[in-house]
XYZ file of C-alpha atoms in Angstrom:
403
model
C 0.000 0.000 0.000
C 1.069 3.607 -0.595
C 1.540 6.032 2.315
C -2.083 7.092 1.787
C -3.251 3.488 2.124
C -4.225 3.149 -1.537
C -3.316 -0.044 -3.428
C -0.194 0.212 -5.565
C -0.625 -1.121 -9.074
C 2.094 -1.743 -11.632
C 0.708 -1.653 -15.151
C 3.105 -3.336 -17.556
C 2.516 -2.605 -21.237
C 3.992 -4.723 -24.032
C 4.585 -3.685 -27.613
C 1.377 -4.680 -29.343
C -1.249 -2.737 -31.261
C -3.596 -3.171 -28.271
C -1.313 -0.976 -26.144
C -3.669 1.959 -26.679
C -6.403 0.054 -24.808
C -4.211 0.019 -21.704
C -4.889 3.770 -21.413
C -8.513 2.942 -20.599
C -7.416 0.332 -18.049
C -5.086 2.899 -16.460
C -7.930 5.416 -16.265
C -10.174 2.914 -14.475
C -7.475 2.200 -11.902
C -6.706 5.857 -11.205
C -10.356 6.916 -11.063
C -11.089 4.174 -8.519
C -8.355 5.462 -6.230
C -5.397 3.218 -7.098
C -1.816 4.458 -7.281
C -0.540 3.267 -10.673
C 3.013 3.086 -11.994
C 3.221 2.315 -15.718
C 6.186 0.215 -16.863
C 6.176 -0.134 -20.647
C 8.605 -2.018 -22.841
C 10.636 -0.163 -25.448
C 8.358 -1.619 -28.118
C 5.249 -0.355 -26.317
C 6.471 3.224 -26.682
C 6.175 2.853 -30.459
C 2.393 2.653 -29.925
C 1.781 4.986 -26.960
C 4.388 7.564 -25.939
C 6.083 8.059 -22.603
C 4.410 11.445 -22.087
C 0.933 9.906 -22.313
C 1.651 7.298 -19.645
C 3.250 9.873 -17.338
C 0.365 12.309 -17.694
C -2.301 9.674 -17.086
C -0.561 8.001 -14.135
C 1.070 11.005 -12.487
C 4.382 9.118 -12.253
C 7.561 9.242 -14.320
C 7.834 6.519 -16.941
C 10.903 4.611 -18.070
C 11.726 1.292 -19.675
C 15.337 1.075 -18.493
C 16.911 -0.202 -15.287
C 19.614 2.511 -15.503
C 17.308 5.478 -14.925
C 17.157 6.785 -11.336
C 19.664 4.127 -10.285
C 19.940 5.567 -6.764
C 16.304 4.517 -6.184
C 16.974 0.966 -7.455
C 13.723 0.921 -9.477
C 14.344 -2.542 -10.929
C 13.900 -3.938 -7.410
C 11.721 -1.402 -5.617
C 8.818 -1.169 -8.062
C 7.984 -4.873 -7.816
C 8.696 -5.115 -4.087
C 6.154 -2.435 -3.169
C 3.372 -3.422 -5.570
C 0.048 -4.860 -4.441
C -0.716 -6.065 -7.974
C 1.171 -6.306 -11.252
C -0.939 -6.498 -14.403
C 0.558 -6.746 -17.891
C -1.902 -5.632 -20.568
C -1.367 -6.282 -23.354
C 1.056 -9.154 -22.806
C 2.676 -10.143 -26.099
C 4.041 -13.590 -26.898
C 7.546 -12.198 -26.364
C 6.717 -10.815 -22.909
C 5.078 -14.086 -21.847
C 8.162 -15.984 -23.016
C 10.582 -13.708 -21.166
C 8.477 -13.841 -17.995
C 8.195 -17.632 -18.129
C 11.957 -18.042 -18.559
C 12.912 -15.516 -15.901
C 14.719 -13.086 -18.200
C 15.426 -9.626 -16.823
C 16.638 -7.423 -19.649
C 14.386 -4.400 -19.044
C 12.487 -2.720 -16.218
C 9.279 -4.698 -16.750
C 10.881 -8.149 -16.579
C 12.949 -7.077 -13.553
C 9.732 -5.928 -11.894
C 8.068 -9.273 -12.599
C 10.970 -11.129 -10.977
C 10.900 -9.020 -7.812
C 7.125 -8.894 -7.368
C 5.738 -10.926 -4.470
C 2.162 -9.829 -5.077
C -0.481 -11.293 -7.426
C 0.434 -11.028 -11.121
C -2.129 -10.891 -13.943
C -1.306 -11.235 -17.642
C -3.793 -10.202 -20.341
C -2.370 -11.626 -23.577
C -2.988 -10.074 -26.987
C -1.508 -11.379 -30.236
C -2.408 -13.056 -33.505
C -4.215 -16.381 -33.255
C -1.321 -18.394 -34.644
C 1.040 -16.931 -32.046
C -1.378 -17.633 -29.190
C -1.967 -21.225 -30.338
C 1.731 -21.994 -30.913
C 2.977 -24.755 -28.568
C 5.760 -22.497 -27.275
C 3.278 -19.841 -26.159
C 0.965 -22.416 -24.616
C 3.843 -23.951 -22.664
C 4.896 -20.510 -21.423
C 1.316 -19.778 -20.332
C 1.122 -23.119 -18.521
C 4.414 -22.354 -16.750
C 3.194 -18.968 -15.554
C -0.073 -20.445 -14.326
C 1.763 -23.174 -12.407
C 3.713 -20.430 -10.649
C 0.491 -18.807 -9.463
C 0.031 -16.108 -12.095
C -3.418 -15.421 -13.517
C -3.225 -15.539 -17.313
C -6.512 -14.324 -18.796
C -7.660 -16.106 -21.931
C -7.709 -13.661 -24.864
C -10.969 -12.781 -26.549
C -12.003 -13.697 -30.076
C -12.675 -11.003 -32.658
C -11.059 -8.548 -35.028
C -7.264 -8.407 -34.845
C -4.988 -6.246 -36.999
C -5.728 -5.846 -40.680
C -8.446 -8.167 -41.910
C -7.567 -10.973 -39.498
C -10.040 -12.283 -36.945
C -9.718 -15.014 -34.344
C -8.658 -15.681 -30.774
C -5.998 -13.301 -29.541
C -7.840 -10.023 -29.051
C -7.278 -8.117 -25.803
C -10.423 -8.397 -23.654
C -12.398 -5.259 -22.913
C -10.381 -3.066 -20.486
C -13.436 -2.710 -18.214
C -13.574 -6.486 -17.850
C -9.812 -6.768 -17.274
C -10.266 -4.201 -14.514
C -12.996 -6.340 -12.916
C -10.699 -9.385 -12.885
C -7.907 -7.310 -11.332
C -10.311 -5.929 -8.748
C -11.280 -9.453 -7.726
C -7.616 -10.537 -7.574
C -6.848 -7.547 -5.347
C -9.773 -8.416 -3.087
C -8.354 -11.902 -2.562
C -4.885 -10.514 -1.872
C -1.862 -12.817 -1.955
C -3.939 -16.011 -1.906
C -2.938 -18.579 -4.538
C -5.302 -18.981 -7.531
C -7.043 -22.020 -6.040
C -8.953 -22.878 -9.223
C -5.799 -22.999 -11.361
C -5.836 -26.013 -13.657
C -9.587 -26.448 -13.226
C -12.220 -26.131 -15.941
C -15.543 -24.763 -14.731
C -18.764 -24.407 -16.701
C -21.305 -21.771 -15.674
C -24.756 -21.070 -17.066
C -26.234 -17.585 -16.789
C -29.245 -15.556 -17.825
C -32.765 -16.684 -18.634
C -33.944 -18.912 -21.462
C -36.665 -17.789 -23.855
C -39.125 -20.212 -25.430
C -40.558 -18.918 -28.743
C -44.329 -18.790 -29.127
C -44.313 -17.139 -32.551
C -41.742 -15.047 -34.481
C -42.199 -12.050 -32.141
C -43.255 -13.502 -28.768
C -41.677 -15.811 -26.225
C -42.104 -17.190 -22.703
C -39.265 -15.948 -20.534
C -38.227 -14.776 -17.088
C -36.594 -11.817 -15.346
C -33.069 -13.209 -14.927
C -30.397 -10.693 -15.992
C -27.435 -13.083 -15.875
C -25.501 -10.866 -13.446
C -24.985 -13.617 -10.856
C -23.679 -16.057 -13.458
C -21.332 -13.406 -14.841
C -20.094 -12.675 -11.313
C -19.361 -16.382 -10.919
C -17.427 -16.307 -14.201
C -15.359 -13.231 -13.260
C -14.448 -14.565 -9.833
C -13.523 -17.964 -11.282
C -11.195 -16.315 -13.816
C -9.590 -14.299 -11.009
C -9.018 -17.555 -9.126
C -7.218 -19.092 -12.097
C -9.911 -21.273 -13.659
C -10.530 -21.962 -17.318
C -14.104 -20.751 -17.651
C -16.850 -21.635 -20.120
C -19.895 -19.404 -19.723
C -23.147 -20.496 -21.384
C -25.124 -17.257 -21.575
C -28.843 -17.095 -22.316
C -30.183 -13.711 -23.448
C -28.099 -11.518 -21.143
C -26.903 -8.529 -23.196
C -23.914 -8.185 -20.839
C -20.285 -7.675 -21.954
C -18.232 -10.864 -22.064
C -16.234 -11.381 -18.856
C -12.509 -11.171 -19.566
C -10.937 -14.597 -19.836
C -14.156 -16.570 -20.213
C -15.204 -18.504 -23.282
C -18.785 -17.363 -23.864
C -21.366 -19.490 -25.672
C -24.567 -17.598 -26.479
C -27.816 -19.579 -26.429
C -31.515 -18.771 -26.482
C -33.730 -21.677 -25.468
C -33.573 -24.363 -22.789
C -32.797 -27.013 -25.418
C -29.899 -24.941 -26.739
C -28.613 -24.358 -23.219
C -28.794 -28.072 -22.455
C -26.828 -28.975 -25.564
C -24.122 -26.377 -24.870
C -23.768 -27.210 -21.165
C -23.594 -30.971 -21.654
C -20.963 -30.605 -24.370
C -18.843 -28.188 -22.324
C -19.235 -30.301 -19.163
C -17.517 -33.304 -20.733
C -14.149 -32.249 -19.252
C -15.308 -29.862 -16.519
C -14.312 -30.180 -12.866
C -17.394 -28.235 -11.772
C -20.651 -27.109 -13.356
C -22.623 -24.241 -11.824
C -26.160 -23.865 -13.155
C -26.965 -20.247 -12.317
C -29.251 -19.693 -15.326
C -33.016 -19.463 -14.900
C -34.104 -22.243 -17.238
C -37.734 -22.282 -18.347
C -39.593 -25.315 -16.987
C -42.040 -25.278 -19.910
C -42.199 -24.298 -23.568
C -45.135 -23.887 -25.971
C -46.223 -27.203 -27.426
C -46.687 -25.576 -30.824
C -44.643 -22.841 -32.452
C -46.702 -20.574 -34.711
C -44.850 -19.868 -37.956
C -46.605 -16.487 -38.262
C -47.481 -13.864 -35.675
C -50.575 -14.869 -33.715
C -53.244 -12.294 -34.570
C -55.740 -10.711 -32.252
C -59.231 -11.275 -33.601
C -62.064 -8.900 -32.738
C -64.677 -10.413 -30.458
C -62.673 -13.598 -29.827
C -60.776 -14.662 -26.764
C -57.242 -15.951 -27.414
C -56.841 -19.694 -27.680
C -55.189 -21.383 -24.668
C -51.452 -22.000 -25.022
C -50.558 -25.633 -24.460
C -47.237 -26.191 -22.719
C -44.818 -29.120 -22.571
C -41.986 -29.742 -20.127
C -38.437 -28.753 -20.893
C -35.618 -31.154 -19.993
C -34.362 -30.951 -16.398
C -30.742 -30.084 -17.125
C -29.605 -29.893 -13.491
C -31.045 -33.319 -12.645
C -29.550 -34.790 -15.827
C -26.093 -33.419 -15.049
C -26.280 -34.633 -11.456
C -27.301 -38.139 -12.495
C -24.881 -38.645 -15.378
C -21.764 -36.726 -14.235
C -20.002 -36.530 -17.615
C -16.643 -36.531 -15.810
C -15.827 -38.667 -12.736
C -15.611 -36.588 -9.577
C -17.394 -33.682 -11.199
C -19.095 -31.263 -8.808
C -22.548 -29.941 -9.727
C -24.026 -26.765 -8.227
C -27.581 -25.585 -8.769
C -29.504 -22.404 -8.039
C -33.049 -22.263 -6.694
C -34.982 -19.000 -6.972
C -37.939 -19.171 -4.576
C -40.713 -16.761 -3.580
C -42.004 -18.525 -0.439
C -40.975 -21.304 1.976
C -37.492 -20.693 0.630
C -35.511 -23.195 2.702
C -38.161 -25.922 2.666
C -38.522 -25.688 -1.099
C -34.740 -25.551 -1.445
C -34.159 -28.719 0.556
C -36.828 -30.531 -1.453
C -35.230 -29.363 -4.697
C -31.770 -30.437 -3.544
C -33.029 -33.960 -2.869
C -34.942 -34.045 -6.149
C -32.120 -32.751 -8.352
C -29.286 -34.757 -6.805
C -26.671 -31.968 -7.059
C -23.839 -31.447 -4.579
C -24.664 -27.855 -3.656
C -27.773 -25.760 -4.120
C -27.760 -21.968 -3.744
C -31.229 -21.005 -2.499
C -32.301 -17.383 -2.680
C -35.515 -15.416 -2.456
C -36.600 -13.509 -5.551
C -39.321 -11.016 -6.389
C -40.143 -7.564 -5.048
C -36.805 -6.185 -6.230
C -34.727 -9.041 -4.853
C -31.969 -10.818 -6.850
C -33.238 -10.474 -10.428
C -31.573 -7.560 -12.228
C -29.816 -6.192 -9.138
C -26.109 -6.052 -8.267
C -26.666 -7.613 -4.822
C -27.801 -11.014 -3.652
C -28.046 -13.192 -0.565
C -28.988 -16.769 0.111
C -28.171 -20.078 1.726
C -26.014 -22.786 0.179
C -27.393 -26.226 1.007
C -25.103 -29.228 0.666
C -25.965 -32.832 -0.128
C -23.868 -33.658 2.962
C -26.414 -31.841 5.152
C -24.436 -28.614 5.431
C -26.051 -25.182 5.347
C -24.009 -22.035 4.672
C -25.771 -18.667 4.913
C -24.449 -15.901 2.658
C -25.390 -12.405 3.861
C -26.659 -9.614 1.650
C -23.900 -8.098 -0.446
C -22.447 -7.813 -3.953
C -23.026 -10.746 -6.276
C -19.245 -11.133 -6.584
C -19.077 -11.783 -2.831
C -21.715 -14.521 -3.085
C -19.830 -15.965 -6.066
C -16.560 -16.111 -4.123
C -18.248 -17.932 -1.241
C -19.733 -20.452 -3.660
C -16.271 -21.074 -5.122
C -14.870 -21.462 -1.583
C -17.305 -24.329 -1.048
C -16.551 -25.815 -4.455
C -12.780 -25.676 -3.942
C -13.077 -27.383 -0.544
C -15.026 -30.255 -2.096
C -12.793 -30.579 -5.160
C -9.760 -30.810 -2.893
C-alpha cells in the first residue's frame, strides 16, 4: 500500500497494437483510487508515448533499469506493488516472464514482485496457439500467475480469431477481484468450470416468447471470480446482453434445449458445473410460424405447454466426468428453505444456492443473498452483499469439495 493506504498497481505494457487500450485500463485504476506506476517495454512506446503514460498516471515513466539508479527501481517497483498487471502481454513478454529473463524494467519488476500477477495476452491467433506460447502460459499459471484467456474477434488488418485483448473494463474487474483476494494462490488454477447464466426464452411465434426476469448478473459474477481464481471458464449465456467477462469462453444460447446442448458438451471435461441460469420449466407445445393475430370479439386460444428437460437433474445423475461437482440455483418466492431442501433432494446436485426472488430481490440487481445447502447436510448462509461476494463464497465451497 502507498503512504495514503491506496493499493499500488504496476501496469506493464507490451509492444502490441492493443497498447492503446491500456490507457482505458489505467484510467479505471486511477479513477477508482489506485496508485498506478506504468512500466512499458521499449516496443510499447512505439504505440503509446512516454508522455501519455506519465500524464495519465502522475508518475515518471521509463523502460530502463539505468534510470534513477539511486532509487533501485528494478527492485523497488515490484517489491512495493500490491498487484502487477501486464496488458497487453505479447508472446515475447510471456516468453521472457516464463523463462525468468530480466533485460528491461518490466521483466525485472516481474521477478521481484511478491504480489499477485495478472497477464492479459494479446496477439495473432497463430502466435497464441503456438505450442511455445501455450507452454509458457502453462508455466506462468503453475507459478500462481493469472493468465486471462484472450478474446475472439477482429485483430490487426483483416484478421479475426482468438488473440484479441479483452475489454479493459472487464480486465479491470478481474484485477479488482484478484486484489480483493490478496496474496492467496489462484485455487482454481488447472480447473475447468462451466457456468450457465441468464434466462432462457421459449418462442411462441416469431415475435413472442415465454421468458423470465433473470439478468445473468450472478452467473457473470461467478465467471469473473472464477477467472480471477485461475480457472478456465466456459460461460453459457442465455439472453443476457452483458459484456463478455474477460478470460471466459462465452457461448450464447436462447432456449432451454440450446442451453442443455451447450452445457452438456462443455461439461464433458469440466471439474465443476454451476447452473446459475433461470431455465424455463415449460415451452409452448406448438410454435406458430406467423405472428398470432388478435381477432375482434374472440378470446385468445389457450397455449398448451410441454416440459423442458431438467438439465440440473440430468447433469447430477450422469456426471459426464468422474468426480465432477454440480451446483444448482433455486430461486424461490415462499418457503425458501423448505422448497430448497426438497429441490436439492430431487435434483441430486452437490450444492444448491437457495435465494428469495421477487419484489426487487436478486433479479436484475447487483446484490444477492442466500443459503447454500449441501448434499452432505451442510447449510451455509451468505449475507446480503455484492453478487461477486456470493460468487466467491460459492467457489470457496466448491474448492473445498474438489480438494
